[in-house]
Coordinates of C-alpha atoms in Angstrom, one line a residue:
Chain O
X1 CA 183.6 121.9 231.6
X2 CA 181.2 120.7 233.8
X3 CA 177.2 120.8 235.0
X4 CA 177.9 123.6 237.4
X5 CA 178.7 125.7 234.5
X6 CA 175.8 124.6 232.5
X7 CA 173.3 125.2 235.5
X8 CA 174.8 129.1 235.1
X9 CA 174.4 129.3 231.6
X10 CA 170.6 128.3 232.0
X11 CA 170.2 130.9 234.5
X12 CA 171.6 133.7 232.4
X13 CA 169.6 132.4 230.0
X14 CA 166.2 132.3 231.6
X15 CA 163.9 134.8 229.9
X16 CA 166.1 135.6 226.7
X17 CA 166.4 131.9 224.9
X18 CA 162.7 130.7 224.3
X19 CA 161.9 127.7 226.9
X20 CA 160.9 125.2 222.9
X21 CA 158.2 122.9 223.2
X22 CA 158.6 118.8 223.2
X23 CA 156.5 118.0 220.1
X24 CA 154.8 115.0 219.4
X25 CA 152.3 113.4 217.0
X26 CA 150.4 109.7 217.3
X27 CA 151.0 109.6 213.2
X28 CA 154.6 109.8 213.8
X29 CA 154.7 107.3 216.3
X30 CA 153.4 105.1 213.8
X31 CA 155.4 105.5 211.3
X32 CA 158.6 104.9 213.4
X33 CA 157.3 102.4 215.5
X34 CA 158.1 103.8 218.6
X35 CA 157.3 106.8 221.0
X36 CA 159.4 110.0 219.4
X37 CA 159.4 113.6 221.1
X38 CA 161.0 116.6 219.2
X39 CA 162.4 119.4 221.2
X40 CA 161.7 122.2 218.5
X41 CA 164.7 123.9 219.0
X42 CA 163.4 125.5 215.5
X43 CA 161.5 127.5 217.7
X44 CA 164.5 129.5 219.3
X45 CA 165.1 132.9 218.4
X46 CA 167.3 132.9 215.1
X47 CA 165.6 129.4 214.4
X48 CA 168.2 127.4 216.0
X49 CA 170.1 126.0 219.3
X50 CA 173.1 128.1 218.2
X51 CA 172.0 131.3 219.9
X52 CA 172.0 129.8 223.6
X53 CA 175.3 129.0 223.2
X54 CA 176.2 132.4 221.7
X55 CA 174.1 134.5 224.4
X56 CA 175.5 132.3 226.7
X57 CA 179.0 133.0 225.7
X58 CA 178.5 136.7 225.2
X59 CA 177.1 137.0 228.9
X60 CA 179.9 135.5 230.4
X61 CA 182.2 138.1 228.4
X62 CA 183.7 140.5 231.0
X63 CA 184.7 144.2 229.3
X64 CA 184.8 143.1 226.1
X65 CA 184.5 145.7 223.1
X66 CA 183.1 143.5 220.7
X67 CA 182.8 139.8 219.4
X68 CA 184.2 138.6 216.3
X69 CA 183.1 134.9 214.7
X70 CA 184.0 132.8 211.9
X71 CA 180.4 131.1 210.4
X72 CA 178.3 131.3 207.3
X73 CA 175.4 130.0 209.1
X74 CA 173.2 129.2 212.5
X75 CA 176.3 130.5 214.7
X76 CA 176.5 133.6 213.1
X77 CA 173.2 135.0 213.6
X78 CA 173.1 133.5 217.1
X79 CA 176.2 135.5 218.1
X80 CA 174.7 138.6 216.0
X81 CA 171.7 139.0 217.8
X82 CA 173.0 137.9 220.9
X83 CA 175.8 140.5 221.0
X84 CA 173.0 143.2 220.1
X85 CA 170.9 142.0 223.0
X86 CA 174.4 142.7 225.0
X87 CA 175.0 146.1 223.7
X88 CA 178.2 144.8 221.5
X89 CA 179.4 145.5 218.3
X90 CA 179.7 142.0 216.3
X91 CA 182.0 141.2 213.4
X92 CA 181.2 137.9 211.7
X93 CA 183.7 136.7 209.0
X94 CA 182.3 135.0 206.1
X95 CA 182.7 134.0 203.0
X96 CA 181.7 135.9 200.3
X97 CA 180.1 132.8 198.1
X98 CA 178.0 132.1 201.3
X99 CA 174.0 131.9 200.7
X100 CA 172.7 135.6 200.5
X101 CA 169.8 135.1 202.7
X102 CA 172.5 133.8 205.3
X103 CA 174.2 137.3 204.8
X104 CA 170.9 139.0 204.7
X105 CA 170.0 137.5 208.0
X106 CA 173.4 137.8 209.5
X107 CA 173.3 141.6 208.8
X108 CA 169.4 141.9 210.3
X109 CA 170.4 140.8 213.3
X110 CA 172.8 144.0 213.5
X111 CA 176.3 142.4 212.8
X112 CA 179.2 143.9 210.7
X113 CA 179.5 141.2 207.9
X114 CA 183.1 141.3 206.7
X115 CA 183.2 139.0 203.2
X116 CA 186.8 136.9 202.2
X117 CA 187.5 135.1 198.9
X118 CA 188.3 131.6 200.5
X119 CA 190.4 131.1 197.3
X120 CA 192.5 133.7 197.6
X121 CA 192.3 135.2 201.0
X122 CA 192.9 133.4 204.9
X123 CA 189.8 133.6 207.1
X124 CA 192.0 133.5 210.3
X125 CA 194.6 135.9 209.2
X126 CA 191.8 138.6 208.4
X127 CA 190.3 137.8 211.9
X128 CA 192.9 138.1 213.9
X129 CA 194.0 141.4 212.1
X130 CA 190.5 142.4 213.0
X131 CA 190.2 141.3 216.7
X132 CA 193.5 143.2 217.4
X133 CA 192.6 146.3 216.0
X134 CA 189.2 146.7 217.5
X135 CA 189.9 144.6 220.7
X136 CA 187.0 141.7 219.7
X137 CA 186.9 138.6 221.2
X138 CA 186.4 135.2 219.2
X139 CA 183.4 133.3 220.3
X140 CA 184.3 129.7 218.9
X141 CA 181.2 127.6 217.6
X142 CA 181.5 124.2 219.7
X143 CA 185.0 124.2 221.2
X144 CA 184.3 126.6 223.5
X145 CA 183.1 125.9 227.5
X146 CA 180.6 128.5 227.7
X147 CA 179.2 127.5 224.0
X148 CA 179.0 123.8 225.8
X149 CA 177.2 125.5 228.5
X150 CA 174.8 127.3 226.6
X151 CA 173.8 124.5 224.4
X152 CA 173.5 122.1 227.3
X153 CA 170.6 124.0 228.8
X154 CA 168.8 122.2 225.9
X155 CA 169.2 119.1 227.8
X156 CA 168.2 120.5 231.5
X157 CA 164.9 121.9 229.4
X158 CA 164.3 117.8 228.7
X159 CA 164.7 116.7 231.4
X160 CA 161.7 119.5 232.8
X161 CA 159.5 118.8 230.0
X162 CA 160.1 114.3 230.1
X163 CA 160.1 112.2 233.5
X164 CA 160.7 108.7 232.2
X165 CA 163.0 106.2 230.2
X166 CA 164.3 107.6 226.9
X167 CA 167.6 108.3 224.9
X168 CA 168.4 111.5 223.6
X169 CA 169.9 112.3 219.7
X170 CA 171.2 115.5 219.0
X171 CA 172.3 116.4 215.7
X172 CA 176.3 116.7 215.9
X173 CA 178.8 118.5 213.6
X174 CA 181.6 119.6 216.8
X175 CA 179.9 118.0 219.5
X176 CA 179.1 121.5 221.4
X177 CA 175.2 120.6 221.6
X178 CA 175.9 116.2 221.8
X179 CA 178.2 117.1 224.8
X180 CA 176.3 120.2 226.9
X181 CA 173.2 117.8 226.5
X182 CA 175.0 114.7 227.8
X183 CA 176.3 116.5 230.6
X184 CA 173.3 118.0 231.6
X185 CA 171.3 114.5 231.4
X186 CA 174.5 112.7 232.8
X187 CA 172.7 109.7 234.8
X188 CA 169.4 110.4 233.9
X189 CA 169.9 109.7 230.3
X190 CA 171.4 108.7 227.4
X191 CA 172.7 110.9 224.6
X192 CA 173.8 110.1 221.0
X193 CA 175.1 111.8 218.3
X194 CA 173.5 111.9 215.3
X195 CA 175.6 112.7 211.5
X196 CA 175.3 112.2 208.2
X197 CA 176.9 109.1 206.2
X198 CA 180.0 110.5 204.4
X199 CA 180.6 112.9 207.6
X200 CA 180.5 110.6 210.6
X201 CA 183.5 111.8 212.2
X202 CA 182.2 111.8 215.3
X203 CA 180.8 108.2 214.9
X204 CA 183.9 106.9 214.1
X205 CA 186.0 108.6 216.7
X206 CA 184.2 107.5 219.6
X207 CA 184.4 104.0 217.9
X208 CA 188.1 104.2 217.5
X209 CA 189.1 105.9 220.6
X210 CA 190.6 109.0 219.1
X211 CA 189.6 112.0 217.3
X212 CA 189.5 111.0 213.3
X213 CA 189.2 113.9 210.6
X214 CA 186.5 113.5 207.8
X215 CA 187.6 112.8 204.5
X216 CA 185.7 115.9 202.8
X217 CA 184.6 118.8 204.4
X218 CA 181.3 118.9 201.8
X219 CA 179.0 116.9 199.6
X220 CA 176.3 116.4 202.3
X221 CA 172.6 118.1 201.9
X222 CA 173.3 118.5 205.7
X223 CA 175.6 121.6 205.2
X224 CA 174.4 122.8 208.6
X225 CA 176.8 120.4 210.9
X226 CA 180.0 119.4 208.5
X227 CA 182.8 119.9 210.5
X228 CA 186.1 118.6 210.2
X229 CA 186.7 116.5 213.4
X230 CA 185.4 116.0 216.5
X231 CA 186.5 119.1 218.8
X232 CA 188.9 118.7 221.5
X233 CA 186.9 119.8 224.6
X234 CA 183.6 118.1 223.0
X235 CA 185.2 115.0 222.2
X236 CA 186.5 113.6 225.9
X237 CA 182.8 114.1 227.2
X238 CA 181.0 112.2 224.5
X239 CA 183.6 109.6 224.7
X240 CA 182.7 109.4 228.7
X241 CA 178.8 109.9 228.5
X242 CA 177.8 109.1 224.3
X243 CA 177.6 106.5 221.6
X244 CA 177.9 104.6 220.2
X245 CA 177.1 107.4 217.5
X246 CA 174.2 107.1 215.2
X247 CA 174.8 107.5 211.2
X248 CA 171.7 108.5 208.6
X249 CA 171.9 109.0 205.1
X250 CA 171.1 112.8 203.4
X251 CA 168.1 111.4 202.2
X252 CA 166.5 110.1 205.6
X253 CA 167.6 113.4 206.7
X254 CA 165.1 115.0 203.9
X255 CA 162.5 112.5 204.7
X256 CA 162.6 113.8 208.3
X257 CA 162.5 117.2 207.4
X258 CA 159.5 116.3 205.4
X259 CA 157.6 114.2 207.7
X260 CA 158.4 117.3 210.2
X261 CA 156.7 119.6 208.0
X262 CA 153.3 117.6 207.7
X263 CA 153.1 116.1 211.3
X264 CA 154.6 118.8 213.5
X265 CA 154.0 121.6 211.6
X266 CA 157.6 122.5 212.0
X267 CA 160.4 123.9 209.3
X268 CA 163.9 122.1 209.9
X269 CA 167.1 122.2 208.1
X270 CA 168.5 118.9 206.7
X271 CA 171.3 119.2 209.5
X272 CA 168.7 120.0 212.2
X273 CA 166.6 116.8 211.3
X274 CA 169.4 114.3 211.3
X275 CA 168.4 113.2 214.8
X276 CA 164.9 113.1 214.3
X277 CA 165.6 110.7 210.9
X278 CA 167.6 108.2 213.1
X279 CA 164.3 108.5 215.5
X280 CA 162.0 107.2 212.5
X281 CA 164.3 105.0 211.0
X282 CA 167.0 103.4 213.4
X283 CA 166.0 100.4 214.0
X284 CA 167.8 99.8 216.7
X285 CA 167.0 102.4 219.0
X286 CA 164.3 101.9 222.0
X287 CA 160.7 102.2 222.7
X288 CA 161.0 106.1 223.7
X289 CA 163.3 108.5 221.9
X290 CA 163.8 112.3 222.5
X291 CA 165.5 113.9 219.0
X292 CA 166.6 117.1 219.0
X293 CA 165.6 119.4 216.1
X294 CA 167.1 122.7 214.4
X295 CA 165.7 124.7 211.8
X296 CA 168.1 127.2 210.4
X297 CA 167.7 128.9 206.9
X298 CA 166.1 126.1 204.5
X299 CA 167.5 126.2 201.0
X300 CA 163.8 126.5 198.9
X301 CA 165.2 124.8 196.2
X302 CA 166.4 121.5 198.6
X303 CA 162.9 121.8 200.5
X304 CA 160.8 121.9 197.4
X305 CA 162.8 118.6 195.8
X306 CA 162.6 116.6 199.0
X307 CA 158.2 117.4 199.1
X308 CA 158.4 116.2 195.6
X309 CA 160.0 112.9 196.4
X310 CA 159.0 112.5 199.6
X311 CA 155.7 114.4 200.4
Chain L
X1 CA 127.8 132.0 226.5
X2 CA 130.0 133.8 229.1
X3 CA 133.9 134.2 230.1
X4 CA 133.0 131.6 233.2
X5 CA 132.5 129.4 230.6
X6 CA 135.8 129.7 229.2
X7 CA 137.4 129.7 232.4
X8 CA 135.8 126.5 233.0
X9 CA 137.1 125.0 229.8
X10 CA 140.4 126.3 230.2
X11 CA 140.6 124.6 233.7
X12 CA 139.2 121.0 231.7
X13 CA 142.1 121.4 229.0
X14 CA 144.8 122.0 231.4
X15 CA 147.3 119.3 231.0
X16 CA 145.6 117.7 227.8
X17 CA 145.5 120.9 225.2
X18 CA 149.4 122.2 224.5
X19 CA 149.9 125.7 225.6
X20 CA 151.3 127.2 222.2
X21 CA 154.1 129.7 222.5
X22 CA 153.8 133.3 221.3
X23 CA 156.4 133.6 218.5
X24 CA 158.0 136.6 216.7
X25 CA 161.0 137.5 214.8
X26 CA 162.8 140.7 214.5
X27 CA 163.0 140.1 210.5
X28 CA 159.2 139.8 210.4
X29 CA 158.3 143.1 212.2
X30 CA 160.7 144.8 209.6
X31 CA 158.4 143.8 206.8
X32 CA 155.5 144.4 208.9
X33 CA 156.5 147.6 210.3
X34 CA 155.3 146.5 213.4
X35 CA 155.5 144.0 216.3
X36 CA 154.0 141.0 215.4
X37 CA 153.3 137.8 217.8
X38 CA 151.9 134.6 216.6
X39 CA 150.2 132.1 218.9
X40 CA 151.1 129.1 216.6
X41 CA 148.2 127.1 217.3
X42 CA 149.4 125.1 214.4
X43 CA 151.9 123.2 217.0
X44 CA 148.5 122.7 219.0
X45 CA 147.6 118.6 218.8
X46 CA 146.2 117.7 215.2
X47 CA 147.8 121.4 213.7
X48 CA 145.0 123.3 214.7
X49 CA 143.0 125.7 217.6
X50 CA 139.8 122.9 216.8
X51 CA 141.2 120.3 219.4
X52 CA 140.7 123.0 222.3
X53 CA 136.8 123.0 221.3
X54 CA 136.5 119.5 220.5
X55 CA 137.9 118.7 223.7
X56 CA 136.2 121.4 225.6
X57 CA 132.9 120.1 224.0
X58 CA 133.4 116.2 224.6
X59 CA 134.9 116.6 228.1
X60 CA 131.7 118.4 228.6
X61 CA 129.5 115.3 227.7
X62 CA 127.5 113.3 230.4
X63 CA 126.6 109.5 229.8
X64 CA 127.2 110.1 226.0
X65 CA 127.8 106.8 223.9
X66 CA 129.9 108.5 221.4
X67 CA 130.2 111.8 219.1
X68 CA 129.2 112.5 215.6
X69 CA 130.4 115.6 213.5
X70 CA 130.1 116.9 209.9
X71 CA 133.7 117.8 208.9
X72 CA 136.5 117.5 206.1
X73 CA 139.0 119.2 207.8
X74 CA 140.5 120.2 211.2
X75 CA 137.0 119.7 213.4
X76 CA 137.3 116.3 212.3
X77 CA 140.5 115.6 213.7
X78 CA 139.9 117.3 216.9
X79 CA 136.6 115.9 217.7
X80 CA 138.5 112.2 216.5
X81 CA 141.3 112.6 218.6
X82 CA 138.9 114.5 221.6
X83 CA 136.9 111.2 221.8
X84 CA 139.4 108.8 221.6
X85 CA 141.1 110.4 224.8
X86 CA 137.7 109.9 226.3
X87 CA 137.5 106.2 225.2
X88 CA 134.3 107.2 223.3
X89 CA 134.1 106.2 219.8
X90 CA 133.7 109.3 216.9
X91 CA 132.0 108.6 214.0
X92 CA 132.7 111.9 211.3
X93 CA 130.4 112.1 208.0
X94 CA 132.8 113.3 205.2
X95 CA 132.2 113.6 201.5
X96 CA 134.1 111.1 199.5
X97 CA 135.5 113.7 197.4
X98 CA 137.6 115.0 200.5
X99 CA 141.5 115.1 200.4
X100 CA 143.0 111.7 201.4
X101 CA 145.0 112.9 203.6
X102 CA 142.2 114.4 205.7
X103 CA 140.5 111.2 205.7
X104 CA 143.4 109.0 206.6
X105 CA 144.3 111.4 209.3
X106 CA 140.9 111.8 210.7
X107 CA 141.1 107.5 210.5
X108 CA 144.9 107.4 212.1
X109 CA 143.0 109.9 215.2
X110 CA 141.0 106.9 215.6
X111 CA 137.5 107.7 214.6
X112 CA 134.9 105.8 211.7
X113 CA 134.9 107.7 208.6
X114 CA 131.4 107.6 206.7
X115 CA 132.0 108.5 203.4
X116 CA 129.0 110.3 201.7
X117 CA 128.3 111.3 198.0
X118 CA 127.3 115.6 198.3
X119 CA 125.8 115.1 194.5
X120 CA 123.2 112.3 195.2
X121 CA 122.9 112.0 199.3
X122 CA 122.0 114.3 202.3
X123 CA 124.5 114.5 204.4
X124 CA 122.1 115.4 207.8
X125 CA 120.0 112.8 206.9
X126 CA 123.2 110.1 207.2
X127 CA 124.3 111.9 210.3
X128 CA 120.5 111.6 212.3
X129 CA 120.1 108.2 211.2
X130 CA 123.8 107.3 212.9
X131 CA 123.3 109.6 215.9
X132 CA 119.7 108.0 216.4
X133 CA 120.7 104.8 215.7
X134 CA 123.8 104.2 218.0
X135 CA 123.4 107.1 220.4
X136 CA 125.6 109.9 219.1
X137 CA 125.8 113.3 220.4
X138 CA 126.9 116.2 217.6
X139 CA 129.7 118.4 218.1
X140 CA 129.1 121.4 215.8
X141 CA 132.0 123.2 214.6
X142 CA 131.6 126.7 215.9
X143 CA 128.1 127.1 216.7
X144 CA 128.4 125.3 219.8
X145 CA 128.7 127.0 223.7
X146 CA 131.4 125.0 224.6
X147 CA 133.1 124.7 221.5
X148 CA 133.1 128.4 221.5
X149 CA 134.6 128.2 225.5
X150 CA 137.3 125.8 224.4
X151 CA 138.6 128.0 221.3
X152 CA 138.0 130.9 224.1
X153 CA 141.2 129.3 226.1
X154 CA 143.3 130.6 223.2
X155 CA 142.6 134.0 224.4
X156 CA 143.4 133.2 228.2
X157 CA 146.8 132.1 227.2
X158 CA 147.3 135.3 225.0
X159 CA 146.4 137.7 228.2
X160 CA 148.8 135.3 230.0
X161 CA 151.8 135.4 227.7
X162 CA 151.8 139.3 226.7
X163 CA 150.9 142.4 229.1
X164 CA 150.4 145.1 227.4
X165 CA 148.5 147.4 224.3
X166 CA 147.8 144.9 221.3
X167 CA 144.9 143.8 219.1
X168 CA 144.1 140.1 218.5
X169 CA 143.7 139.0 215.1
X170 CA 141.9 135.4 214.8
X171 CA 141.0 133.8 211.2
X172 CA 137.6 133.3 210.8
X173 CA 135.1 131.2 209.5
X174 CA 131.9 131.2 211.3
X175 CA 133.4 132.5 214.2
X176 CA 133.9 130.2 217.0
X177 CA 137.5 131.2 217.6
X178 CA 137.1 134.4 217.3
X179 CA 134.2 134.8 219.8
X180 CA 135.9 132.7 222.2
X181 CA 138.8 134.9 222.0
X182 CA 136.6 138.4 222.2
X183 CA 134.9 137.0 225.4
X184 CA 138.3 135.9 226.7
X185 CA 139.9 138.8 226.2
X186 CA 136.9 141.6 226.5
X187 CA 138.0 144.9 228.7
X188 CA 141.8 143.6 227.9
X189 CA 142.4 143.7 224.3
X190 CA 140.2 144.3 221.5
X191 CA 139.8 141.3 218.6
X192 CA 139.4 141.7 215.1
X193 CA 138.4 138.8 213.1
X194 CA 140.1 138.0 209.5
X195 CA 138.7 136.8 206.6
X196 CA 139.6 135.9 202.8
X197 CA 138.2 138.0 200.4
X198 CA 134.8 137.5 198.8
X199 CA 134.7 135.3 202.0
X200 CA 134.2 138.1 204.4
X201 CA 130.5 137.4 205.6
X202 CA 131.6 138.2 209.2
X203 CA 132.8 141.8 208.1
X204 CA 130.2 142.6 206.0
X205 CA 127.5 141.2 208.7
X206 CA 129.2 143.4 211.6
X207 CA 129.5 146.2 209.2
X208 CA 125.5 145.7 208.5
X209 CA 124.5 144.5 211.8
X210 CA 123.0 141.5 210.5
X211 CA 124.3 138.5 209.3
X212 CA 124.9 138.1 205.6
X213 CA 125.7 135.3 203.6
X214 CA 128.9 134.6 201.2
X215 CA 127.4 134.6 197.2
X216 CA 129.8 131.3 197.1
X217 CA 131.0 128.5 199.1
X218 CA 134.2 127.6 197.7
X219 CA 136.7 129.5 195.5
X220 CA 139.5 130.5 198.0
X221 CA 142.3 128.4 198.6
X222 CA 141.8 129.3 202.3
X223 CA 139.8 126.4 202.6
X224 CA 139.7 125.8 206.2
X225 CA 137.6 129.0 206.3
X226 CA 134.6 129.0 204.0
X227 CA 131.8 128.9 205.9
X228 CA 128.2 130.0 204.5
X229 CA 127.4 132.7 207.3
X230 CA 128.3 133.7 210.8
X231 CA 127.1 131.7 213.3
X232 CA 124.2 132.6 215.2
X233 CA 125.9 132.6 218.6
X234 CA 129.2 133.9 217.5
X235 CA 127.4 136.5 215.3
X236 CA 126.1 138.6 218.8
X237 CA 129.5 138.0 220.6
X238 CA 131.4 139.5 217.8
X239 CA 128.9 142.3 217.2
X240 CA 129.4 143.5 220.8
X241 CA 133.3 143.0 221.3
X242 CA 135.1 142.5 217.9
X243 CA 135.3 144.6 214.7
X244 CA 135.5 146.2 212.0
X245 CA 136.7 142.7 210.2
X246 CA 139.5 142.7 208.3
X247 CA 139.7 141.4 205.0
X248 CA 142.8 139.6 203.2
X249 CA 143.7 138.5 199.8
X250 CA 144.5 135.0 199.0
X251 CA 147.7 136.1 197.8
X252 CA 148.4 138.0 200.9
X253 CA 147.4 134.8 203.0
X254 CA 149.9 132.8 200.9
X255 CA 152.4 134.9 201.1
X256 CA 151.9 134.8 204.8
X257 CA 152.3 131.2 204.9
X258 CA 155.7 131.3 203.2
X259 CA 156.9 134.2 205.5
X260 CA 156.0 131.9 208.6
X261 CA 157.7 129.1 206.9
X262 CA 160.9 131.7 206.7
X263 CA 160.6 133.3 209.8
X264 CA 159.2 131.6 212.2
X265 CA 159.8 128.0 211.1
X266 CA 156.4 127.3 211.4
X267 CA 153.8 125.6 209.1
X268 CA 150.2 127.1 208.1
X269 CA 147.9 126.7 206.1
X270 CA 146.6 129.3 203.9
X271 CA 143.5 129.6 206.3
X272 CA 145.5 129.6 209.1
X273 CA 147.1 132.7 208.1
X274 CA 145.0 135.1 207.0
X275 CA 145.5 136.5 210.6
X276 CA 148.9 137.1 210.2
X277 CA 148.5 138.5 206.7
X278 CA 146.6 140.9 208.0
X279 CA 149.4 141.7 210.5
X280 CA 151.9 142.0 207.8
X281 CA 150.2 143.6 205.4
X282 CA 147.3 145.7 206.9
X283 CA 148.5 149.7 207.1
X284 CA 145.5 150.4 209.4
X285 CA 146.7 148.3 212.1
X286 CA 148.4 150.0 215.3
X287 CA 152.0 149.2 217.1
X288 CA 151.4 145.7 217.9
X289 CA 149.5 142.9 216.9
X290 CA 148.6 139.5 217.8
X291 CA 147.9 136.8 215.2
X292 CA 146.5 133.4 215.8
X293 CA 148.0 131.1 213.3
X294 CA 147.0 127.6 212.8
X295 CA 148.3 124.7 210.5
X296 CA 146.0 121.9 209.4
X297 CA 146.8 119.7 206.3
X298 CA 148.5 122.2 204.2
X299 CA 148.4 120.8 200.1
X300 CA 151.8 120.4 198.8
X301 CA 150.8 121.4 195.3
X302 CA 149.9 124.7 197.1
X303 CA 152.4 125.1 199.4
X304 CA 155.1 124.2 196.5
X305 CA 153.6 127.1 194.7
X306 CA 153.2 129.6 196.9
X307 CA 157.2 128.9 197.9
X308 CA 158.1 129.6 193.7
X309 CA 155.7 132.6 193.7
X310 CA 157.0 134.3 197.0
X311 CA 159.7 132.3 198.6

């Protein structure tokens, strides 16, 4: 995993991934008390940066008969669209209690969705059976060099769009986005991971110097970035280049989502708003920060509740 | 008023106005039954294309001591920010019952807001008195060549971003945006105005060949684009180059606002969503349309109501 892989992925992504704008608003800067630039990856295809990693991984395949992924969310949609654009079939294995809109979107992007019962069936057994029978290649959501390379293209774009002294804040689940950005920006800008409180495995792992697990797998509104522990590939990169990790509350993430709606006119999901939340509310940060923000599928009830409280 | 003025305005705007992205989403195309490209002017400074016209007008001034505008909405914020960026004072005359958020935003962009009582005071008397006493130049919202030239830069960008056969749909109040785009795209793409039902003065005027007035001045949720009648300068341009005018219902505008939120992750106000509404729901249109969409300040209650009905 190195910077050359990121440059190679960025070249393959050219003309396919959108170069997303770096937005800012004077009224948001006033609230933050600093200059806040927002890399609006919610405007990326499928609404999240996950499309970059998926496209980079699929475009790196040679002679695959198709791809398979386990995901109920943004990675699923990224893999589905990237596979279709490469003329490859995609199978996405999803729990049957996943939100209907995510299942529908994944199908609309052309994937075959295979549903399983979380309480009765083993996802890996289903996936491995399908992969073996049909010759499908598994695309992992973050612990996968080509995926990290694709997400790293966000960092290369930031370096082109902003010259100056700043820290880059990235929402962090398994660390694919943040490790890619950290490699892309090495020596130019420091990268900081941002996680929701209670699911701060990366922040604690960076502090401890070893990969620690979260106590729970669910229980935050930031569902898009709840992963059990840092990735095997992503953690050493972040240990070398990033940190200390930042943590925000669910309420701060929801408030950042509302402020992005009001002042930047973009739609983020709570998990995609944690970096902006840190940019707005973390007093330890410096004068200028760049927050990577992502969209996904926002639950209308969650959004309405946040608007009622913070709008 | 000619294409050269638009090119000149676009050159002055370079590095100041944002080049906004042309977004699309496969799931939105499926709903529309055609290819829909959205020029996301909600991502422009101050949230609307009005900043372009304001900046173009202010940057064309020579030896002005300041500017003045009558507006309770997006033009006010555009003029306020453009004036501040030119180091000029701006006075915005607003009715004192204007939404608090719009007054606050206009002040936050650096303008002096002068409030008046609609029922007791004459806006023009107040404005002319201030202009004479302080040497301020009036910036009109649409019937002003430099403003039309600035809005026309949207059309030049569209021509650079999309090569192919398409109609451009523009939300239309007094016709500043649509006439600027029509001139910019003359001979390349046809421009169509879009208005809310009951306030279709431009559509009726284009059909009649003369400037007709709306029966009412208020009563649509699309408040940003309710003007009494087509402009003196804008109408002949649109008569020569645009039409027939399109009309959408308030409900279609609200539904377009919700679909933009869900599928494009951008925030539009109802008046800024009428062109997208026509793109989605008007069966008379062709295979590919480009809808200009604008943001402004969305009323949280209106948004919540639309999400509850259409989300």
